[in-house]
Amino acid sequence: EVKLVESGGGLVQAGGSLRLSCVASGVTFDDYAYGWFRQAPGKEREGVALISPSDRNMYYADSLKGRFTISGDKAKKTVYLQMNSLKPEDTAVYYCAAHIGSGSYYLIHAQYEYGYWGQGTQVTVSS
């Protein structure tokens, strides 16, 4: 059974940083691409970043490139999202998701392609 568990969310002041973690179990790490998504109150869920371990590619939503960094640790079966220079508009529930197969840029915006989702972790950025 594939399971994804996120952690690392919390309350941070604007300009601060957080690192989210997503531990995957029941997977061969390289067989999946992993995405981070977020959903702010009253808004639709949106793609943030994607990592494709099999080909070592990473992709980002255009609006977040430069502030967020996605990475992966195969030995720990963990995907990270380092978030810097946080803004109040980054406040959202952040979700990790897994797509079987390698990834490409379009997967950032193709939520329907992900078969597995975590429960989410809340990130709140105060002004």
Short mmCIF file of N, CA and C in Angstrom, two decimals:
data_model
loop_
_atom_site.label_atom_id
_atom_site.label_comp_id
_atom_site.label_asym_id
_atom_site.label_seq_id
_atom_site.Cartn_x
_atom_site.Cartn_y
_atom_site.Cartn_z
N GLU A 1 0.84 -1.19 0.00
CA GLU A 1 0.00 0.00 0.00
C GLU A 1 0.88 1.25 0.00
N VAL A 2 0.62 2.13 -0.94
CA VAL A 2 1.36 3.39 -1.00
C VAL A 2 0.78 4.37 0.02
N LYS A 3 1.66 4.96 0.77
CA LYS A 3 1.25 5.93 1.77
C LYS A 3 2.21 7.11 1.75
N LEU A 4 1.65 8.30 1.84
CA LEU A 4 2.44 9.53 1.88
C LEU A 4 2.08 10.29 3.15
N VAL A 5 3.10 10.70 3.90
CA VAL A 5 2.86 11.44 5.14
C VAL A 5 3.68 12.71 5.12
N GLU A 6 2.98 13.84 5.16
CA GLU A 6 3.65 15.14 5.18
C GLU A 6 3.87 15.61 6.62
N SER A 7 4.87 16.43 6.78
CA SER A 7 5.14 17.08 8.06
C SER A 7 5.95 18.34 7.80
N GLY A 8 6.10 19.14 8.84
CA GLY A 8 6.94 20.32 8.74
C GLY A 8 6.20 21.63 8.63
N GLY A 9 4.89 21.56 8.53
CA GLY A 9 4.13 22.81 8.47
C GLY A 9 4.12 23.51 9.81
N GLY A 10 3.59 24.72 9.81
CA GLY A 10 3.52 25.48 11.04
C GLY A 10 3.25 26.94 10.77
N LEU A 11 3.45 27.73 11.80
CA LEU A 11 3.24 29.18 11.73
C LEU A 11 4.60 29.86 11.62
N VAL A 12 4.74 30.74 10.65
CA VAL A 12 6.01 31.44 10.44
C VAL A 12 5.71 32.88 10.03
N GLN A 13 6.61 33.77 10.37
CA GLN A 13 6.43 35.16 9.98
C GLN A 13 6.83 35.36 8.52
N ALA A 14 6.26 36.37 7.92
CA ALA A 14 6.63 36.69 6.54
C ALA A 14 8.13 36.91 6.45
N GLY A 15 8.70 36.37 5.38
CA GLY A 15 10.14 36.43 5.19
C GLY A 15 10.88 35.22 5.73
N GLY A 16 10.19 34.42 6.51
CA GLY A 16 10.80 33.25 7.10
C GLY A 16 10.84 32.06 6.16
N SER A 17 11.29 30.93 6.71
CA SER A 17 11.45 29.71 5.91
C SER A 17 10.84 28.51 6.63
N LEU A 18 10.46 27.55 5.85
CA LEU A 18 10.01 26.26 6.36
C LEU A 18 10.47 25.17 5.40
N ARG A 19 10.69 23.99 5.94
CA ARG A 19 10.97 22.84 5.08
C ARG A 19 9.93 21.76 5.36
N LEU A 20 9.19 21.44 4.34
CA LEU A 20 8.20 20.38 4.43
C LEU A 20 8.83 19.05 4.02
N SER A 21 8.36 17.98 4.65
CA SER A 21 8.83 16.64 4.32
C SER A 21 7.64 15.77 3.93
N CYS A 22 7.90 14.85 3.05
CA CYS A 22 6.88 13.88 2.63
C CYS A 22 7.56 12.51 2.60
N VAL A 23 7.17 11.67 3.55
CA VAL A 23 7.74 10.32 3.61
C VAL A 23 6.83 9.37 2.87
N ALA A 24 7.41 8.66 1.92
CA ALA A 24 6.65 7.70 1.12
C ALA A 24 6.94 6.29 1.59
N SER A 25 5.91 5.48 1.71
CA SER A 25 6.08 4.07 2.04
C SER A 25 5.30 3.24 1.04
N GLY A 26 5.71 1.99 0.91
CA GLY A 26 5.05 1.12 -0.04
C GLY A 26 5.42 1.41 -1.48
N VAL A 27 6.56 2.12 -1.68
CA VAL A 27 6.99 2.49 -3.03
C VAL A 27 8.43 2.09 -3.27
N THR A 28 8.75 1.86 -4.52
CA THR A 28 10.12 1.91 -4.97
C THR A 28 10.32 3.35 -5.42
N PHE A 29 11.18 4.06 -4.70
CA PHE A 29 11.20 5.52 -4.79
C PHE A 29 11.29 6.03 -6.22
N ASP A 30 12.17 5.46 -7.02
CA ASP A 30 12.41 5.96 -8.37
C ASP A 30 11.29 5.64 -9.35
N ASP A 31 10.35 4.81 -8.94
CA ASP A 31 9.26 4.44 -9.84
C ASP A 31 8.18 5.51 -9.92
N TYR A 32 8.28 6.53 -9.09
CA TYR A 32 7.24 7.55 -9.01
C TYR A 32 7.84 8.94 -9.20
N ALA A 33 6.99 9.83 -9.65
CA ALA A 33 7.28 11.26 -9.57
C ALA A 33 6.44 11.82 -8.43
N TYR A 34 6.99 12.82 -7.75
CA TYR A 34 6.33 13.35 -6.55
C TYR A 34 6.08 14.85 -6.73
N GLY A 35 4.88 15.21 -6.42
CA GLY A 35 4.52 16.62 -6.54
C GLY A 35 4.09 17.21 -5.22
N TRP A 36 4.31 18.49 -5.09
CA TRP A 36 3.76 19.27 -3.98
C TRP A 36 2.66 20.17 -4.53
N PHE A 37 1.55 20.18 -3.83
CA PHE A 37 0.42 21.03 -4.18
C PHE A 37 0.01 21.81 -2.95
N ARG A 38 -0.78 22.84 -3.16
CA ARG A 38 -1.28 23.60 -2.02
C ARG A 38 -2.68 24.09 -2.30
N GLN A 39 -3.43 24.27 -1.21
CA GLN A 39 -4.78 24.79 -1.33
C GLN A 39 -5.00 25.83 -0.25
N ALA A 40 -5.20 27.05 -0.69
CA ALA A 40 -5.49 28.14 0.23
C ALA A 40 -6.99 28.21 0.49
N PRO A 41 -7.40 28.80 1.60
CA PRO A 41 -8.84 28.90 1.90
C PRO A 41 -9.60 29.58 0.77
N GLY A 42 -10.66 28.92 0.33
CA GLY A 42 -11.50 29.50 -0.70
C GLY A 42 -10.94 29.43 -2.10
N LYS A 43 -9.82 28.74 -2.27
CA LYS A 43 -9.19 28.66 -3.59
C LYS A 43 -9.03 27.21 -4.02
N GLU A 44 -8.83 27.03 -5.30
CA GLU A 44 -8.60 25.68 -5.81
C GLU A 44 -7.17 25.24 -5.49
N ARG A 45 -7.00 23.96 -5.42
CA ARG A 45 -5.67 23.41 -5.19
C ARG A 45 -4.80 23.68 -6.42
N GLU A 46 -3.55 24.05 -6.17
CA GLU A 46 -2.64 24.37 -7.27
C GLU A 46 -1.32 23.64 -7.11
N GLY A 47 -0.67 23.39 -8.24
CA GLY A 47 0.61 22.73 -8.22
C GLY A 47 1.72 23.68 -7.82
N VAL A 48 2.69 23.16 -7.10
CA VAL A 48 3.81 23.95 -6.61
C VAL A 48 5.11 23.51 -7.25
N ALA A 49 5.42 22.22 -7.12
CA ALA A 49 6.69 21.71 -7.63
C ALA A 49 6.59 20.21 -7.84
N LEU A 50 7.53 19.70 -8.62
CA LEU A 50 7.54 18.29 -8.97
C LEU A 50 8.98 17.81 -9.04
N ILE A 51 9.20 16.58 -8.54
CA ILE A 51 10.50 15.97 -8.70
C ILE A 51 10.32 14.58 -9.31
N SER A 52 11.18 14.28 -10.26
CA SER A 52 11.14 13.00 -10.95
C SER A 52 12.48 12.30 -10.68
N PRO A 53 12.55 11.47 -9.62
CA PRO A 53 13.83 10.88 -9.23
C PRO A 53 14.48 10.04 -10.32
N SER A 54 13.68 9.40 -11.15
CA SER A 54 14.26 8.48 -12.14
C SER A 54 15.14 9.20 -13.14
N ASP A 55 14.80 10.45 -13.46
CA ASP A 55 15.63 11.19 -14.40
C ASP A 55 16.20 12.46 -13.78
N ARG A 56 16.01 12.57 -12.45
CA ARG A 56 16.62 13.67 -11.69
C ARG A 56 16.17 15.05 -12.18
N ASN A 57 14.95 15.13 -12.63
CA ASN A 57 14.43 16.42 -13.07
C ASN A 57 13.53 17.03 -11.99
N MET A 58 13.53 18.34 -11.95
CA MET A 58 12.67 19.08 -11.04
C MET A 58 11.96 20.19 -11.81
N TYR A 59 10.74 20.45 -11.43
CA TYR A 59 9.95 21.46 -12.12
C TYR A 59 9.21 22.30 -11.08
N TYR A 60 8.95 23.54 -11.44
CA TYR A 60 8.29 24.46 -10.51
C TYR A 60 7.20 25.25 -11.21
N ALA A 61 6.18 25.58 -10.43
CA ALA A 61 5.21 26.54 -10.93
C ALA A 61 5.93 27.85 -11.17
N ASP A 62 5.62 28.50 -12.26
CA ASP A 62 6.37 29.69 -12.67
C ASP A 62 6.37 30.77 -11.57
N SER A 63 5.27 30.91 -10.88
CA SER A 63 5.17 31.99 -9.90
C SER A 63 6.00 31.74 -8.65
N LEU A 64 6.45 30.51 -8.46
CA LEU A 64 7.16 30.17 -7.22
C LEU A 64 8.64 29.89 -7.44
N LYS A 65 9.02 29.85 -8.68
CA LYS A 65 10.42 29.53 -8.98
C LYS A 65 11.33 30.58 -8.32
N GLY A 66 12.37 30.10 -7.66
CA GLY A 66 13.31 31.00 -7.01
C GLY A 66 13.14 31.06 -5.51
N ARG A 67 11.92 30.81 -5.02
CA ARG A 67 11.70 30.83 -3.58
C ARG A 67 11.57 29.42 -3.00
N PHE A 68 11.06 28.50 -3.80
CA PHE A 68 10.84 27.14 -3.34
C PHE A 68 11.81 26.19 -4.04
N THR A 69 12.26 25.19 -3.29
CA THR A 69 13.16 24.17 -3.85
C THR A 69 12.68 22.80 -3.45
N ILE A 70 12.52 21.93 -4.43
CA ILE A 70 12.12 20.55 -4.16
C ILE A 70 13.35 19.66 -4.26
N SER A 71 13.40 18.67 -3.39
CA SER A 71 14.51 17.72 -3.41
C SER A 71 14.01 16.38 -2.91
N GLY A 72 14.85 15.36 -3.10
CA GLY A 72 14.46 14.02 -2.67
C GLY A 72 15.62 13.25 -2.10
N ASP A 73 15.33 12.36 -1.17
CA ASP A 73 16.33 11.48 -0.56
C ASP A 73 15.85 10.06 -0.78
N LYS A 74 16.50 9.37 -1.72
CA LYS A 74 16.06 8.03 -2.07
C LYS A 74 16.18 7.07 -0.90
N ALA A 75 17.26 7.18 -0.14
CA ALA A 75 17.47 6.26 0.98
C ALA A 75 16.39 6.40 2.04
N LYS A 76 15.91 7.63 2.23
CA LYS A 76 14.87 7.88 3.23
C LYS A 76 13.48 7.87 2.61
N LYS A 77 13.39 7.71 1.30
CA LYS A 77 12.10 7.76 0.59
C LYS A 77 11.32 9.01 1.00
N THR A 78 12.02 10.10 0.98
CA THR A 78 11.45 11.36 1.45
C THR A 78 11.65 12.45 0.41
N VAL A 79 10.62 13.23 0.20
CA VAL A 79 10.66 14.39 -0.68
C VAL A 79 10.51 15.63 0.18
N TYR A 80 11.32 16.63 -0.10
CA TYR A 80 11.31 17.86 0.69
C TYR A 80 10.86 19.04 -0.17
N LEU A 81 10.30 20.01 0.49
CA LEU A 81 10.00 21.29 -0.14
C LEU A 81 10.55 22.38 0.77
N GLN A 82 11.64 22.98 0.36
CA GLN A 82 12.22 24.09 1.09
C GLN A 82 11.56 25.38 0.61
N MET A 83 10.97 26.11 1.53
CA MET A 83 10.26 27.33 1.20
C MET A 83 10.93 28.51 1.89
N ASN A 84 11.41 29.43 1.10
CA ASN A 84 12.09 30.62 1.62
C ASN A 84 11.32 31.88 1.28
N SER A 85 11.66 32.94 1.97
CA SER A 85 11.02 34.25 1.74
C SER A 85 9.50 34.11 1.69
N LEU A 86 8.96 33.45 2.68
CA LEU A 86 7.53 33.16 2.68
C LEU A 86 6.71 34.44 2.79
N LYS A 87 5.55 34.40 2.13
CA LYS A 87 4.64 35.52 2.11
C LYS A 87 3.29 35.08 2.67
N PRO A 88 2.50 36.02 3.15
CA PRO A 88 1.17 35.63 3.67
C PRO A 88 0.34 34.87 2.64
N GLU A 89 0.51 35.16 1.37
CA GLU A 89 -0.25 34.46 0.34
C GLU A 89 0.22 33.02 0.13
N ASP A 90 1.29 32.62 0.78
CA ASP A 90 1.70 31.22 0.75
C ASP A 90 0.94 30.37 1.77
N THR A 91 0.12 31.02 2.58
CA THR A 91 -0.68 30.30 3.56
C THR A 91 -1.62 29.33 2.86
N ALA A 92 -1.53 28.06 3.24
CA ALA A 92 -2.32 27.03 2.58
C ALA A 92 -2.07 25.70 3.27
N VAL A 93 -2.87 24.72 2.91
CA VAL A 93 -2.56 23.34 3.25
C VAL A 93 -1.72 22.79 2.10
N TYR A 94 -0.58 22.23 2.44
CA TYR A 94 0.32 21.69 1.43
C TYR A 94 0.22 20.17 1.40
N TYR A 95 0.08 19.66 0.18
CA TYR A 95 -0.10 18.23 -0.02
C TYR A 95 1.04 17.66 -0.86
N CYS A 96 1.39 16.45 -0.53
CA CYS A 96 2.33 15.68 -1.32
C CYS A 96 1.52 14.64 -2.10
N ALA A 97 1.94 14.37 -3.33
CA ALA A 97 1.25 13.39 -4.16
C ALA A 97 2.25 12.60 -4.98
N ALA A 98 1.88 11.38 -5.34
CA ALA A 98 2.77 10.52 -6.12
C ALA A 98 2.09 10.08 -7.40
N HIS A 99 2.88 10.13 -8.48
CA HIS A 99 2.43 9.71 -9.81
C HIS A 99 3.36 8.59 -10.27
N ILE A 100 2.80 7.46 -10.64
CA ILE A 100 3.65 6.37 -11.07
C ILE A 100 4.22 6.67 -12.45
N GLY A 101 5.54 6.58 -12.51
CA GLY A 101 6.22 6.93 -13.75
C GLY A 101 7.07 8.17 -13.57
N SER A 102 7.76 8.55 -14.62
CA SER A 102 8.59 9.75 -14.54
C SER A 102 7.71 10.99 -14.69
N GLY A 103 8.32 12.14 -14.43
CA GLY A 103 7.54 13.37 -14.46
C GLY A 103 7.98 14.31 -15.55
N SER A 104 7.13 15.27 -15.82
CA SER A 104 7.46 16.37 -16.71
C SER A 104 6.69 17.60 -16.26
N TYR A 105 6.98 18.73 -16.87
CA TYR A 105 6.41 19.98 -16.37
C TYR A 105 4.89 19.94 -16.29
N TYR A 106 4.24 19.31 -17.23
CA TYR A 106 2.78 19.37 -17.27
C TYR A 106 2.15 18.75 -16.02
N LEU A 107 2.88 17.84 -15.37
CA LEU A 107 2.33 17.18 -14.19
C LEU A 107 2.09 18.15 -13.03
N ILE A 108 2.78 19.27 -13.04
CA ILE A 108 2.54 20.25 -11.98
C ILE A 108 1.09 20.69 -11.98
N HIS A 109 0.49 20.71 -13.15
CA HIS A 109 -0.88 21.19 -13.29
C HIS A 109 -1.88 20.09 -13.61
N ALA A 110 -1.45 18.83 -13.49
CA ALA A 110 -2.33 17.70 -13.84
C ALA A 110 -2.59 16.84 -12.61
N GLN A 111 -3.36 17.38 -11.69
CA GLN A 111 -3.61 16.69 -10.42
C GLN A 111 -4.26 15.32 -10.62
N TYR A 112 -5.04 15.19 -11.67
CA TYR A 112 -5.74 13.95 -11.93
C TYR A 112 -4.80 12.79 -12.26
N GLU A 113 -3.55 13.13 -12.55
CA GLU A 113 -2.57 12.09 -12.89
C GLU A 113 -1.95 11.44 -11.66
N TYR A 114 -2.23 11.99 -10.49
CA TYR A 114 -1.62 11.47 -9.27
C TYR A 114 -2.57 10.49 -8.60
N GLY A 115 -2.06 9.30 -8.33
CA GLY A 115 -2.92 8.29 -7.74
C GLY A 115 -2.89 8.25 -6.22
N TYR A 116 -1.91 8.93 -5.64
CA TYR A 116 -1.74 8.84 -4.19
C TYR A 116 -1.49 10.23 -3.62
N TRP A 117 -2.15 10.49 -2.49
CA TRP A 117 -2.07 11.80 -1.84
C TRP A 117 -1.85 11.63 -0.35
N GLY A 118 -1.13 12.58 0.22
CA GLY A 118 -1.01 12.63 1.66
C GLY A 118 -2.17 13.40 2.26
N GLN A 119 -2.14 13.53 3.59
CA GLN A 119 -3.25 14.18 4.29
C GLN A 119 -3.09 15.69 4.35
N GLY A 120 -1.91 16.18 4.04
CA GLY A 120 -1.66 17.61 4.03
C GLY A 120 -1.07 18.12 5.32
N THR A 121 -0.37 19.24 5.21
CA THR A 121 0.19 19.91 6.38
C THR A 121 -0.06 21.41 6.23
N GLN A 122 -0.49 22.03 7.31
CA GLN A 122 -0.88 23.45 7.27
C GLN A 122 0.34 24.35 7.37
N VAL A 123 0.41 25.29 6.48
CA VAL A 123 1.43 26.35 6.54
C VAL A 123 0.70 27.68 6.67
N THR A 124 1.05 28.41 7.71
CA THR A 124 0.45 29.73 7.94
C THR A 124 1.56 30.76 8.04
N VAL A 125 1.48 31.78 7.20
CA VAL A 125 2.48 32.84 7.19
C VAL A 125 1.82 34.12 7.67
N SER A 126 2.33 34.65 8.76
CA SER A 126 1.76 35.87 9.33
C SER A 126 2.48 37.10 8.79
N SER A 127 1.74 38.18 8.68
CA SER A 127 2.33 39.42 8.14
C SER A 127 2.93 40.28 9.24
#
